Structure formats: structure tokens, C-alpha cells
Short mmCIF file of C-alpha atoms and ligand atoms in Angstrom, two decimals:
data_model
loop_
_atom_site.label_atom_id
_atom_site.label_comp_id
_atom_site.label_asym_id
_atom_site.label_seq_id
_atom_site.Cartn_x
_atom_site.Cartn_y
_atom_site.Cartn_z
CA MET A 1 127.59 101.36 87.48
CA LYS A 2 131.35 99.87 88.14
CA ASP A 3 131.71 95.44 88.18
CA TRP A 4 128.12 95.35 89.32
CA SER A 5 125.61 92.66 86.87
CA PRO A 6 122.76 91.14 88.37
CA THR A 7 124.93 88.44 89.76
CA SER A 8 127.30 89.72 90.57
CA TRP A 9 126.89 88.68 94.65
CA HIS A 10 127.02 85.02 93.20
CA GLY A 11 130.88 85.39 95.02
CA VAL A 12 129.97 87.26 98.21
CA ARG A 13 128.90 85.89 101.62
CA ALA A 14 124.92 86.42 101.91
CA GLU A 15 123.23 85.86 105.44
CA GLN A 16 119.97 84.50 105.53
CA GLN A 17 119.91 82.07 102.58
CA PRO A 18 117.62 79.11 102.97
CA ASP A 19 119.36 75.91 103.21
CA TRP A 20 117.62 74.18 99.76
CA PRO A 21 117.90 70.57 99.81
CA ASP A 22 117.16 70.23 96.56
CA PRO A 23 119.89 72.58 94.07
CA ALA A 24 118.21 71.66 90.78
CA ALA A 25 114.93 72.35 92.11
CA LEU A 26 116.09 75.66 93.61
CA ASP A 27 117.22 76.18 89.96
CA ARG A 28 114.38 75.58 87.71
CA ALA A 29 112.20 77.41 90.28
CA LEU A 30 114.11 80.07 90.14
CA LYS A 31 114.65 80.18 85.77
CA GLN A 32 110.70 80.17 86.10
CA VAL A 33 110.60 83.01 88.22
CA GLY A 34 112.80 84.56 85.46
CA SER A 35 111.14 83.72 82.88
CA TYR A 36 107.50 85.36 84.24
CA PRO A 37 107.24 89.23 83.71
CA PRO A 38 108.13 92.14 86.16
CA LEU A 39 105.55 92.57 88.20
CA ILE A 40 106.47 96.55 87.80
CA PHE A 41 107.84 98.52 85.36
CA ALA A 42 111.19 100.74 85.37
CA GLY A 43 109.44 104.13 84.98
CA GLU A 44 107.58 103.43 87.95
CA ALA A 45 110.12 103.07 90.96
CA ARG A 46 111.93 106.30 88.94
CA SER A 47 108.59 107.90 90.00
CA LEU A 48 108.66 106.84 93.64
CA ARG A 49 112.31 108.07 93.95
CA ALA A 50 111.26 111.25 92.56
CA MET A 51 108.67 111.40 95.49
CA LEU A 52 110.95 110.71 97.83
CA ALA A 53 113.66 112.84 96.54
CA GLN A 54 110.72 115.56 98.17
CA VAL A 55 110.82 113.62 100.87
CA ALA A 56 114.56 114.08 101.30
CA ALA A 57 113.95 118.08 100.81
CA GLY A 58 111.45 118.04 103.39
CA ASN A 59 108.41 118.70 101.44
CA ALA A 60 106.57 115.73 101.72
CA PHE A 61 106.72 112.49 103.63
CA LEU A 62 106.31 108.84 103.80
CA LEU A 63 103.97 106.30 104.95
CA GLN A 64 105.64 103.07 104.38
CA ALA A 65 103.35 100.36 105.98
CA GLY A 66 101.68 96.67 106.15
CA ASP A 67 102.72 92.98 107.23
CA CYS A 68 105.62 91.71 108.73
CA ALA A 69 105.00 88.70 106.25
CA GLU A 70 102.52 88.17 104.58
CA SER A 71 100.80 84.70 104.47
CA PHE A 72 99.75 82.36 101.77
CA GLU A 73 96.79 81.45 104.02
CA ASP A 74 95.18 84.48 104.40
CA PHE A 75 94.75 85.84 100.75
CA SER A 76 91.93 87.48 99.94
CA ALA A 77 90.71 90.52 98.46
CA VAL A 78 88.93 91.48 101.65
CA SER A 79 92.24 91.67 103.62
CA ILE A 80 94.52 93.29 100.71
CA ARG A 81 91.47 95.70 101.28
CA GLU A 82 91.33 96.30 104.80
CA LYS A 83 95.33 97.04 104.49
CA LEU A 84 94.88 99.96 101.87
CA ARG A 85 91.99 101.43 103.70
CA VAL A 86 93.91 101.48 107.21
CA ILE A 87 97.07 103.39 104.77
CA LEU A 88 94.65 105.38 103.45
CA GLN A 89 93.17 106.77 106.39
CA MET A 90 96.33 107.39 107.99
CA ALA A 91 97.49 109.16 104.99
CA VAL A 92 94.82 111.28 104.78
CA VAL A 93 95.36 112.57 108.47
CA LEU A 94 98.53 112.43 107.76
CA THR A 95 98.48 114.44 104.78
CA TYR A 96 95.78 116.97 106.30
CA SER A 97 97.74 117.52 109.13
CA LEU A 98 101.18 117.52 108.54
CA GLY A 99 100.21 119.69 105.24
CA VAL A 100 102.41 118.69 102.71
CA PRO A 101 101.91 115.01 100.35
CA VAL A 102 102.57 111.59 102.26
CA VAL A 103 104.20 108.98 99.68
CA LYS A 104 102.60 105.66 100.44
CA VAL A 105 104.93 102.06 100.04
CA GLY A 106 103.02 99.35 101.12
CA ARG A 107 104.71 96.08 102.91
CA ILE A 108 102.65 94.15 100.13
CA ALA A 109 102.73 91.82 97.28
CA GLY A 110 106.33 90.72 97.95
CA GLN A 111 106.60 90.90 101.82
CA PHE A 112 107.20 87.06 102.44
CA ALA A 113 110.95 86.01 103.27
CA LYS A 114 111.76 86.59 107.18
CA PRO A 115 115.59 87.05 107.98
CA ARG A 116 115.83 84.64 111.86
CA SER A 117 117.70 85.83 114.35
CA ASN A 118 118.25 82.04 115.49
CA PRO A 119 118.26 78.92 112.71
CA PHE A 120 116.25 76.88 115.15
CA GLU A 121 113.02 77.73 117.46
CA ARG A 122 112.19 75.83 120.07
CA ILE A 123 108.36 74.72 120.56
CA GLY A 124 106.93 72.89 123.03
CA ASP A 125 110.05 70.04 123.55
CA VAL A 126 111.05 69.97 120.09
CA GLU A 127 113.34 72.39 118.09
CA LEU A 128 112.89 72.79 114.62
CA PRO A 129 114.76 75.04 111.53
CA SER A 130 112.98 78.14 112.21
CA PHE A 131 110.34 79.06 109.51
CA ARG A 132 111.37 82.23 107.68
CA GLY A 133 108.72 82.75 105.55
CA HIS A 134 105.66 81.56 103.21
CA ILE A 135 108.39 81.87 100.31
CA VAL A 136 110.71 79.26 102.22
CA ASN A 137 108.86 77.02 104.29
CA ALA A 138 105.27 76.24 106.58
CA PRO A 139 104.53 77.46 110.11
CA THR A 140 103.35 74.52 111.31
CA PRO A 141 105.39 72.51 113.51
CA THR A 142 106.81 69.76 111.79
CA GLU A 143 110.72 68.62 110.67
CA ALA A 144 108.81 68.19 107.17
CA ALA A 145 107.04 71.70 107.06
CA ARG A 146 110.24 73.81 107.63
CA ILE A 147 112.13 71.63 104.69
CA PRO A 148 112.52 75.12 102.46
CA ASP A 149 110.47 74.21 99.27
CA PRO A 150 111.25 76.00 96.04
CA GLU A 151 108.13 75.66 94.64
CA ARG A 152 107.04 78.43 96.86
CA LEU A 153 108.93 80.80 95.17
CA VAL A 154 106.52 80.48 92.35
CA GLN A 155 103.68 80.47 94.43
CA ALA A 156 104.88 83.89 95.95
CA TYR A 157 105.46 85.49 92.76
CA HIS A 158 102.19 84.21 91.58
CA GLN A 159 100.40 85.74 95.49
CA ALA A 160 102.69 88.96 94.52
CA ALA A 161 101.01 89.48 91.01
CA SER A 162 97.18 88.63 92.54
CA THR A 163 98.03 91.45 95.39
CA LEU A 164 99.61 94.39 93.26
CA ASN A 165 96.64 93.80 89.72
CA LEU A 166 94.06 94.18 92.59
CA LEU A 167 96.06 97.16 94.65
CA ARG A 168 96.24 98.67 91.25
CA ALA A 169 92.53 98.28 90.81
CA PHE A 170 90.96 99.79 94.15
CA THR A 171 93.72 102.59 94.10
CA LYS A 172 93.12 103.61 90.50
CA GLY A 173 89.14 102.56 90.15
CA GLY A 174 87.27 104.61 92.45
CA PHE A 175 87.86 103.17 95.54
CA ALA A 176 91.19 105.51 96.87
CA ASP A 177 88.46 108.92 95.41
CA LEU A 178 89.06 111.15 98.42
CA GLY A 179 85.55 112.05 97.75
CA ARG A 180 85.01 108.90 100.26
CA VAL A 181 86.95 109.79 103.09
CA HIS A 182 83.72 108.89 105.13
CA ALA A 183 82.95 105.58 103.57
CA TRP A 184 86.42 104.52 104.54
CA THR A 185 85.32 105.12 107.93
CA GLN A 186 85.05 100.90 109.40
CA GLU A 187 82.00 100.62 111.91
CA PHE A 188 84.57 100.08 114.82
CA VAL A 189 85.97 102.94 113.95
CA ALA A 190 83.28 105.35 113.90
CA SER A 191 82.07 103.82 117.47
CA SER A 192 85.57 104.79 119.08
CA PRO A 193 87.92 108.28 119.96
CA GLU A 194 89.79 108.12 117.29
CA GLY A 195 87.26 106.98 115.02
CA ARG A 196 85.25 110.32 115.85
CA ARG A 197 88.45 112.60 115.64
CA TYR A 198 88.40 110.96 112.11
CA GLU A 199 85.11 111.76 111.30
CA ASN A 200 85.41 115.08 111.89
CA LEU A 201 88.48 115.37 110.04
CA ALA A 202 86.56 113.43 107.11
CA VAL A 203 83.86 116.28 107.30
CA GLU A 204 86.66 119.04 107.55
CA ILE A 205 88.03 117.49 104.13
CA GLU A 206 84.52 117.59 102.68
CA ARG A 207 84.02 121.06 103.71
CA ALA A 208 87.53 122.34 102.27
CA LEU A 209 85.64 119.60 98.60
CA ARG A 210 82.70 121.64 98.83
CA PHE A 211 84.63 125.11 99.14
CA MET A 212 87.14 124.41 96.56
CA ARG A 213 84.03 123.55 94.35
CA ALA A 214 82.25 126.88 95.00
CA CYS A 215 85.22 128.71 93.84
CA GLY A 216 85.37 126.85 90.74
CA VAL A 217 87.83 124.93 90.81
CA ASP A 218 87.40 121.47 88.88
CA ILE A 219 87.35 118.28 91.59
CA GLU A 220 85.60 116.12 89.10
CA GLY A 221 88.96 116.73 86.52
CA THR A 222 91.37 117.01 89.26
CA HIS A 223 93.13 113.34 89.02
CA ASN A 224 94.66 113.36 92.44
CA LEU A 225 91.86 113.57 94.03
CA HIS A 226 90.37 110.74 92.81
CA GLU A 227 93.54 108.61 92.29
CA VAL A 228 96.55 107.61 94.55
CA ASP A 229 99.46 106.00 93.60
CA VAL A 230 100.41 103.54 96.35
CA TYR A 231 103.97 101.73 95.99
CA THR A 232 105.11 97.84 97.12
CA SER A 233 107.81 97.14 98.68
CA HIS A 234 110.02 94.24 100.68
CA GLU A 235 112.80 92.90 102.34
CA ALA A 236 115.26 91.66 99.56
CA LEU A 237 116.01 88.67 101.26
CA LEU A 238 116.70 85.95 98.95
CA LEU A 239 118.84 87.10 96.74
CA GLY A 240 118.24 84.11 93.62
CA PHE A 241 114.32 85.54 93.64
CA GLU A 242 115.86 88.94 93.54
CA GLU A 243 117.69 88.29 90.87
CA ALA A 244 115.30 86.60 88.36
CA LEU A 245 113.12 89.60 88.53
CA THR A 246 115.78 91.82 87.66
CA ARG A 247 115.69 93.11 84.71
CA GLN A 248 117.49 95.99 81.60
CA ASP A 249 115.53 99.09 81.28
CA THR A 250 115.01 99.66 77.49
CA LEU A 251 114.77 103.12 78.35
CA THR A 252 117.44 103.62 79.87
CA GLY A 253 119.48 100.84 80.46
CA GLY A 254 119.88 100.88 83.80
CA TRP A 255 118.54 97.52 85.60
CA TYR A 256 115.67 97.43 88.07
CA ASP A 257 114.72 94.96 90.43
CA CYS A 258 111.29 94.85 88.93
CA SER A 259 109.80 92.49 91.89
CA ALA A 260 108.73 96.11 93.70
CA HIS A 261 109.30 99.31 93.40
CA MET A 262 111.14 99.94 96.28
CA LEU A 263 113.30 97.09 98.18
CA TRP A 264 115.27 97.31 101.87
CA ILE A 265 118.19 95.73 103.59
CA GLY A 266 117.19 94.68 106.84
CA GLU A 267 119.06 94.49 109.95
CA ARG A 268 120.67 91.08 109.84
CA THR A 269 121.71 91.19 105.89
CA ARG A 270 123.23 95.14 105.89
CA GLN A 271 127.50 93.82 105.98
CA LEU A 272 129.02 96.04 103.85
CA ASP A 273 131.32 93.12 102.33
CA GLY A 274 128.30 91.14 102.04
CA ALA A 275 125.92 89.86 99.04
CA HIS A 276 122.83 92.12 100.00
CA VAL A 277 124.58 95.36 99.39
CA GLU A 278 126.10 94.30 96.53
CA PHE A 279 123.02 92.80 94.41
CA LEU A 280 121.23 96.34 95.76
CA ARG A 281 123.96 98.58 95.23
CA GLY A 282 123.19 97.96 91.54
CA VAL A 283 119.34 98.37 90.88
CA GLY A 284 118.13 101.56 90.06
CA ASN A 285 115.31 101.01 92.46
CA PRO A 286 114.55 103.66 95.32
CA ILE A 287 116.69 101.46 98.34
CA GLY A 288 116.08 101.08 101.97
CA CYS A 289 118.40 100.24 105.05
CA LYS A 290 117.52 99.37 108.49
CA ILE A 291 119.69 101.05 111.12
CA GLY A 292 119.64 99.21 114.45
CA PRO A 293 120.76 100.49 117.84
CA SER A 294 124.24 99.43 117.21
CA MET A 295 125.58 101.60 113.95
CA GLN A 296 128.29 103.79 114.51
CA GLY A 297 128.27 107.37 112.29
CA GLY A 298 131.19 105.72 110.31
CA ASP A 299 128.97 102.56 109.80
CA VAL A 300 126.03 104.52 107.95
CA LEU A 301 128.30 107.07 106.05
CA ALA A 302 129.91 103.99 104.84
CA LEU A 303 126.27 102.76 103.83
CA CYS A 304 124.98 105.62 102.02
CA GLU A 305 128.48 105.75 99.74
CA ALA A 306 127.96 102.21 99.00
CA LEU A 307 124.68 102.18 97.90
CA ASN A 308 124.20 106.07 96.96
CA PRO A 309 127.96 107.13 95.96
CA ALA A 310 126.21 109.20 93.23
CA ARG A 311 124.22 111.37 95.67
CA GLU A 312 120.86 111.30 94.04
CA PRO A 313 117.94 112.37 96.13
CA GLY A 314 115.57 109.42 97.22
CA ARG A 315 117.32 107.19 96.18
CA LEU A 316 118.35 106.24 99.74
CA THR A 317 116.52 105.54 103.04
CA LEU A 318 117.58 105.17 106.29
CA ILE A 319 114.93 103.72 108.62
CA THR A 320 116.27 103.63 112.04
CA ARG A 321 115.19 100.73 114.77
CA MET A 322 116.76 101.40 117.71
CA GLY A 323 114.01 100.54 120.08
CA ALA A 324 112.17 103.81 122.52
CA GLU A 325 115.23 104.21 124.70
CA GLN A 326 117.65 104.46 122.01
CA ILE A 327 116.16 106.48 119.58
CA GLU A 328 116.96 109.83 120.65
CA GLY A 329 120.66 109.33 121.60
CA GLY A 330 121.61 106.88 119.34
CA LEU A 331 120.27 108.82 116.22
CA ARG A 332 121.89 112.21 116.67
CA PRO A 333 125.41 111.68 115.67
CA LEU A 334 124.31 109.55 112.57
CA LEU A 335 122.00 112.62 111.79
CA ALA A 336 124.99 114.82 112.43
CA ALA A 337 126.91 113.11 110.79
CA VAL A 338 124.80 112.73 107.10
CA ARG A 339 124.25 115.52 107.59
CA ASP A 340 127.38 117.22 107.34
CA ALA A 341 128.68 114.67 104.77
CA GLY A 342 125.71 116.22 102.35
CA HIS A 343 124.16 112.85 101.81
CA PRO A 344 120.58 113.28 100.83
CA VAL A 345 118.91 110.44 102.19
CA VAL A 346 115.32 110.10 103.84
CA TRP A 347 114.61 108.86 107.72
CA ALA A 348 112.08 107.26 108.09
CA CYS A 349 111.40 106.00 111.68
CA ASP A 350 110.89 102.11 112.33
CA PRO A 351 109.23 102.04 116.01
CA MET A 352 108.32 97.97 116.03
CA HIS A 353 111.79 96.13 115.98
CA GLY A 354 113.33 97.54 118.44
CA ASN A 355 110.64 97.64 120.75
CA THR A 356 109.00 93.76 120.57
CA THR A 357 108.53 91.87 124.23
CA THR A 358 107.65 88.64 125.72
CA SER A 359 104.39 88.87 127.70
CA VAL A 360 103.70 87.10 130.83
CA SER A 361 101.71 84.27 128.26
CA GLY A 362 104.80 84.16 126.09
CA ARG A 363 103.77 85.88 123.09
CA LYS A 364 105.71 88.36 121.16
CA THR A 365 103.80 91.50 121.55
CA ARG A 366 104.74 95.38 121.05
CA ASP A 367 103.56 98.03 123.36
CA PHE A 368 101.71 100.96 121.27
CA ASP A 369 103.83 103.24 123.91
CA ALA A 370 106.56 102.48 123.07
CA ILE A 371 105.65 102.19 119.67
CA CYS A 372 104.62 106.30 120.35
CA ALA A 373 107.66 106.72 122.36
CA GLU A 374 110.33 106.09 119.65
CA ILE A 375 108.42 108.29 117.10
CA ASP A 376 108.35 111.25 119.76
CA GLY A 377 111.96 110.80 120.48
CA PHE A 378 112.81 109.86 116.60
CA VAL A 379 111.11 113.91 116.09
CA ARG A 380 113.14 115.10 118.84
CA ALA A 381 116.81 113.89 117.72
CA HIS A 382 115.92 115.70 113.99
CA HIS A 383 114.34 118.55 115.91
CA ALA A 384 117.40 119.10 117.81
CA GLU A 385 120.05 118.44 114.62
CA GLY A 386 117.99 120.50 112.16
CA THR A 387 116.98 117.60 109.94
CA TRP A 388 113.43 116.50 108.54
CA PRO A 389 111.75 113.27 109.86
CA GLY A 390 110.88 112.27 107.15
CA GLY A 391 108.99 109.31 107.27
CA ILE A 392 107.40 106.05 109.29
CA HIS A 393 107.82 102.30 108.73
CA VAL A 394 104.97 99.98 110.26
CA GLU A 395 103.36 96.98 110.50
CA LEU A 396 99.72 97.13 110.46
CA THR A 397 97.04 95.15 109.53
CA GLY A 398 93.73 96.20 108.81
CA ASP A 399 92.14 93.28 110.75
CA ASP A 400 91.10 93.63 114.49
CA VAL A 401 93.77 91.13 116.44
CA THR A 402 95.38 91.43 119.63
CA GLU A 403 98.64 91.30 119.01
CA CYS A 404 99.90 94.88 120.17
CA THR A 405 98.75 96.10 123.54
CA GLY A 406 98.13 99.08 124.71
CA GLY A 407 96.39 102.41 122.28
CA ALA A 408 92.87 103.20 122.16
CA ASP A 409 91.26 99.80 123.09
CA ARG A 410 93.81 99.03 125.90
CA ILE A 411 94.47 95.44 124.50
CA LEU A 412 96.22 93.65 127.85
CA ASP A 413 98.62 91.36 128.30
CA SER A 414 95.75 88.37 128.64
CA GLN A 415 94.00 89.41 125.62
CA LEU A 416 96.77 89.20 123.06
CA ASP A 417 95.62 85.17 122.59
CA ASP A 418 91.96 86.56 121.77
CA ARG A 419 92.61 87.13 118.08
CA TYR A 420 96.83 86.72 117.84
CA GLU A 421 97.07 85.45 114.09
CA THR A 422 100.06 87.06 112.98
CA VAL A 423 102.90 84.27 110.84
CA CYS A 424 105.85 86.54 112.21
CA ASP A 425 105.51 89.88 114.33
CA PRO A 426 102.96 91.41 116.34
CA ARG A 427 100.90 94.08 114.18
CA LEU A 428 99.29 97.41 114.64
CA ASN A 429 95.60 96.43 114.52
CA GLY A 430 93.09 99.13 111.80
CA ARG A 431 92.48 101.18 115.45
CA GLN A 432 95.87 101.00 117.16
CA SER A 433 96.89 102.32 113.55
CA LEU A 434 94.69 104.74 113.29
CA ASP A 435 95.98 106.01 116.45
CA LEU A 436 99.83 105.77 115.54
CA ALA A 437 98.58 108.71 112.22
CA PHE A 438 97.05 111.24 114.66
CA HIS A 439 100.34 110.51 116.99
CA VAL A 440 102.29 111.47 114.22
CA ALA A 441 99.89 114.66 113.58
CA GLU A 442 100.26 116.07 117.34
CA VAL A 443 104.09 115.14 117.90
CA PHE A 444 105.19 117.31 114.50
CA ARG A 445 102.53 119.81 115.45
CA ARG A 446 103.55 120.21 119.09
CA SER A 447 107.42 120.54 118.04
CA GLY A 448 106.34 123.02 115.42
CA LEU A 449 107.05 121.32 112.64
CA VAL A 450 104.34 122.41 110.62
C1 PEP B 1 111.18 93.83 109.05
O1 PEP B 1 111.16 94.46 108.83
O2 PEP B 1 109.99 92.33 109.30
C2 PEP B 1 112.20 93.08 110.28
C3 PEP B 1 112.58 91.90 109.90
O3 PEP B 1 113.18 94.30 110.38
P1 PEP B 1 114.48 94.27 110.60
O4 PEP B 1 115.24 94.07 109.53
O5 PEP B 1 114.81 95.59 111.47
O6 PEP B 1 114.83 93.08 112.07
CO1 CO B 2 109.15 92.54 110.96
#
């Protein structure tokens, strides 16, 4: 990579960086993180890239999902397991219905830093510096809690490491065995319509496994039926932290950001001449970039050239987040431009961030129907342009929260206060997530894509 080094972003304007009050303390924390082992290794990032190349070619589907912001307070085996369980259930529904491999990438094990539209927020009658994620400051509404604390960078590393450790144990140690699709059925799912749909599908899968066994297929010896690969990702927002975990691969000599398998650039930091594009263009990981409603074909092509000049399939995922109203009309010219220029990108739909509204009670929320409508528009646009709607990117939790309205439970505005637990954006709960997977399956079937 020409004129690039892990520090070449230093001379470039970086949006959304916290005002760390003590530069020496920041430096110490970053040195500490820099001395720690990498969280992932380069070979894994390359494997994910190869799988994403299959998505770009229309032979696989990307499911990227997890928290809006992971919390230092909600950090337990149960919450990690439940999140993983929902992702695996969605993946089973999608694999079975779409008939293609589903590449599973969590917004997990490092998704801590949040960009903010406003550096200040009003809480009651006081104006405070905004909460920027647990890796920076605390959500407690006091002036002191909002001061960026570099020790949090070190804590974030440790939480990411233990989260990843448990994910690896669950995905390789039997929890993800396809023979357990039934066992993943949570109680609340078993008692609901989408739960019964899932049950039916689980029965069909078990029947198919029995059939294959009867035909002499070695089910027990087929590794893919017992273990899954779940990759990690987060928004690469705090460039000092990302730099501290960027290491040179001894095998290839290339640089990899070893804080996660995949990193993405947010809607607020994707300036072509900004530090985030400068930093990420040089690492070998698969990279995502959010694409909001203001983007024109030329802007997207310029990003493709900057982030993937060699046009390597699987390197770049464009994550559109335009809102249900704008997606179809806004996306079509972008699809045409990228297709005609021959850039091999993965197109993924984030149906969350363009559909955030404020409820009557003042809560930030998203309506399940709007989320579905954005996916529908996304699929229609691709169908019209002859491109592959490669994946979805969603914010969810395995917990039974009430943060998004609608869905099978018909969560109402007035119920949002019941279990509104997110530290940032409203997430789909377990039921709504599974419901969404069935919805995606149905849209693909209806449009004749599968
Ligand atoms: C996010 O993914 O949590 C996020 C902040 O998205 P965006 O950059 O698209 O607003
Ligand atoms: Co979010």
C-alpha cells in the first residue's frame, strides 16, 4: 500500500474523536493496549474476506448483527450466549430458506465507541457532553461521568478479549451444533407464531439430517454441521485504539487491524479526505462503509477507489442506511454506478439507522414495519438493477427488551418504558429478530431471487 503506515492518519483530520483531557494518560493507555496480544489473527480476516467474496459474487448471504453499543455493565455469559443464539437462529432460517451459505458477523467483542450527531445532549435542564460509548465515558448524566477516561480503552480491550473467548468456545464447543436447532428454541419463541415457524423449520432440518445419515453421509464427521464461524466486527471509530491493535502479519508482511475481523466506517466519518478512510485503506481486513441518503454515485465510486483500488472481491462491503422512504430510489443509481464500474462489492442493508424516530414518550425507537419496508425496497432496487442483495446489518439483542415498536408482539409506544435497556440505539429483541429473518426469507422468495 503506497504512502501508508499505521500512523499515516495522524496528519489528517479525524472526526468524532473524544477530547481526552490528559494526553499523557491517553498515551499510556494506548501503549498498554499496543503491548497486548492481537484479538484476531490475519489468517482469520483473510478467511472472512474469501467468504465475503462469495457474497459479492451472489453465492452467499451476509448476516451482520449485534448490539448498537456493547456495555461495560451488561457483560455476562448469559447475554453473550443469548445474542449468539439469536444470530444462529436467524442464520439457520436464512440458510434453509435462501439455500446459500450465511456468513455470520457479530457487532460484538469490540463494538463500544459511538459517533454522535451532537457533541452535547440535553438531559432535563442540563446540557452535558454526549455519551460516546463505554470505551470513552459513562452514560451517567453528570459532568464528571462524561469526561473521557483513557483507562476505559484498556477495559474495552479486556472485555472484547473475554467476549471473543466465549464466542469461540460456544461456536466450536458444541453449542452451535446443527443437531441442536431445536434446543436453541427459547421458551418465549416456542409460544409465539414465529416460534412455531422456527419449530417447523427445525423439524424439517432434523428430517433432512436423518435422510442424509440414512443415505450414508457421515453426519458426525462433517465438521460444518457441528461448528460455525462467527466473525467479529465494530465501527473503527477511535483511531488511536485501532492503531494500537494494528500488527504486521508475519506470513504476508501485510498490516491487519487485529481488534476485529471486520471493521466499518460510519456515516459520520466516511469523508474521502478524512483520517478514517486514510487509516482503513491500508489494513488487509474486510472493510465496511455506511452509505447514507445523501450519497451520489460519484461519491460511492470514489470510496470504492480509495478503499479497494485493487478491486478485490470481499474487501469492501457497502452498508446502505437510507430510510424506508428513500432506499429504493436512492439506491438504484448507486447500484448501477458500482455495477457499471465493475467494483466487486458486497451490498448490505442496514434497515435500522435510517428509520429512527422519537416516540410520544420521548424514547428513541424504530418501527418493525419500517425496518421490513427498508429491506423490501433494498431487495426491489437490486432486483431492478440485476445485482445481488448480499446481506443485512441489524442491531439486536437476545434479551426480551422493548425498544423497537411493532413485530409479532405488537409492542406499542406506551410499552417502550417497560424494558428499554439499550445504552444507545433501540435494538430488535429476540422475537423481532427471528421474525425479521423470516421476513427476509419471504421477500427473497417473492422476488424470485431464490
Ligand atoms: C451504527 O451502526 O451504530 C451507527 C452509528 O451507524 P451510522 O454510522 O450508519 O449512523
Ligand atoms: Co446504532
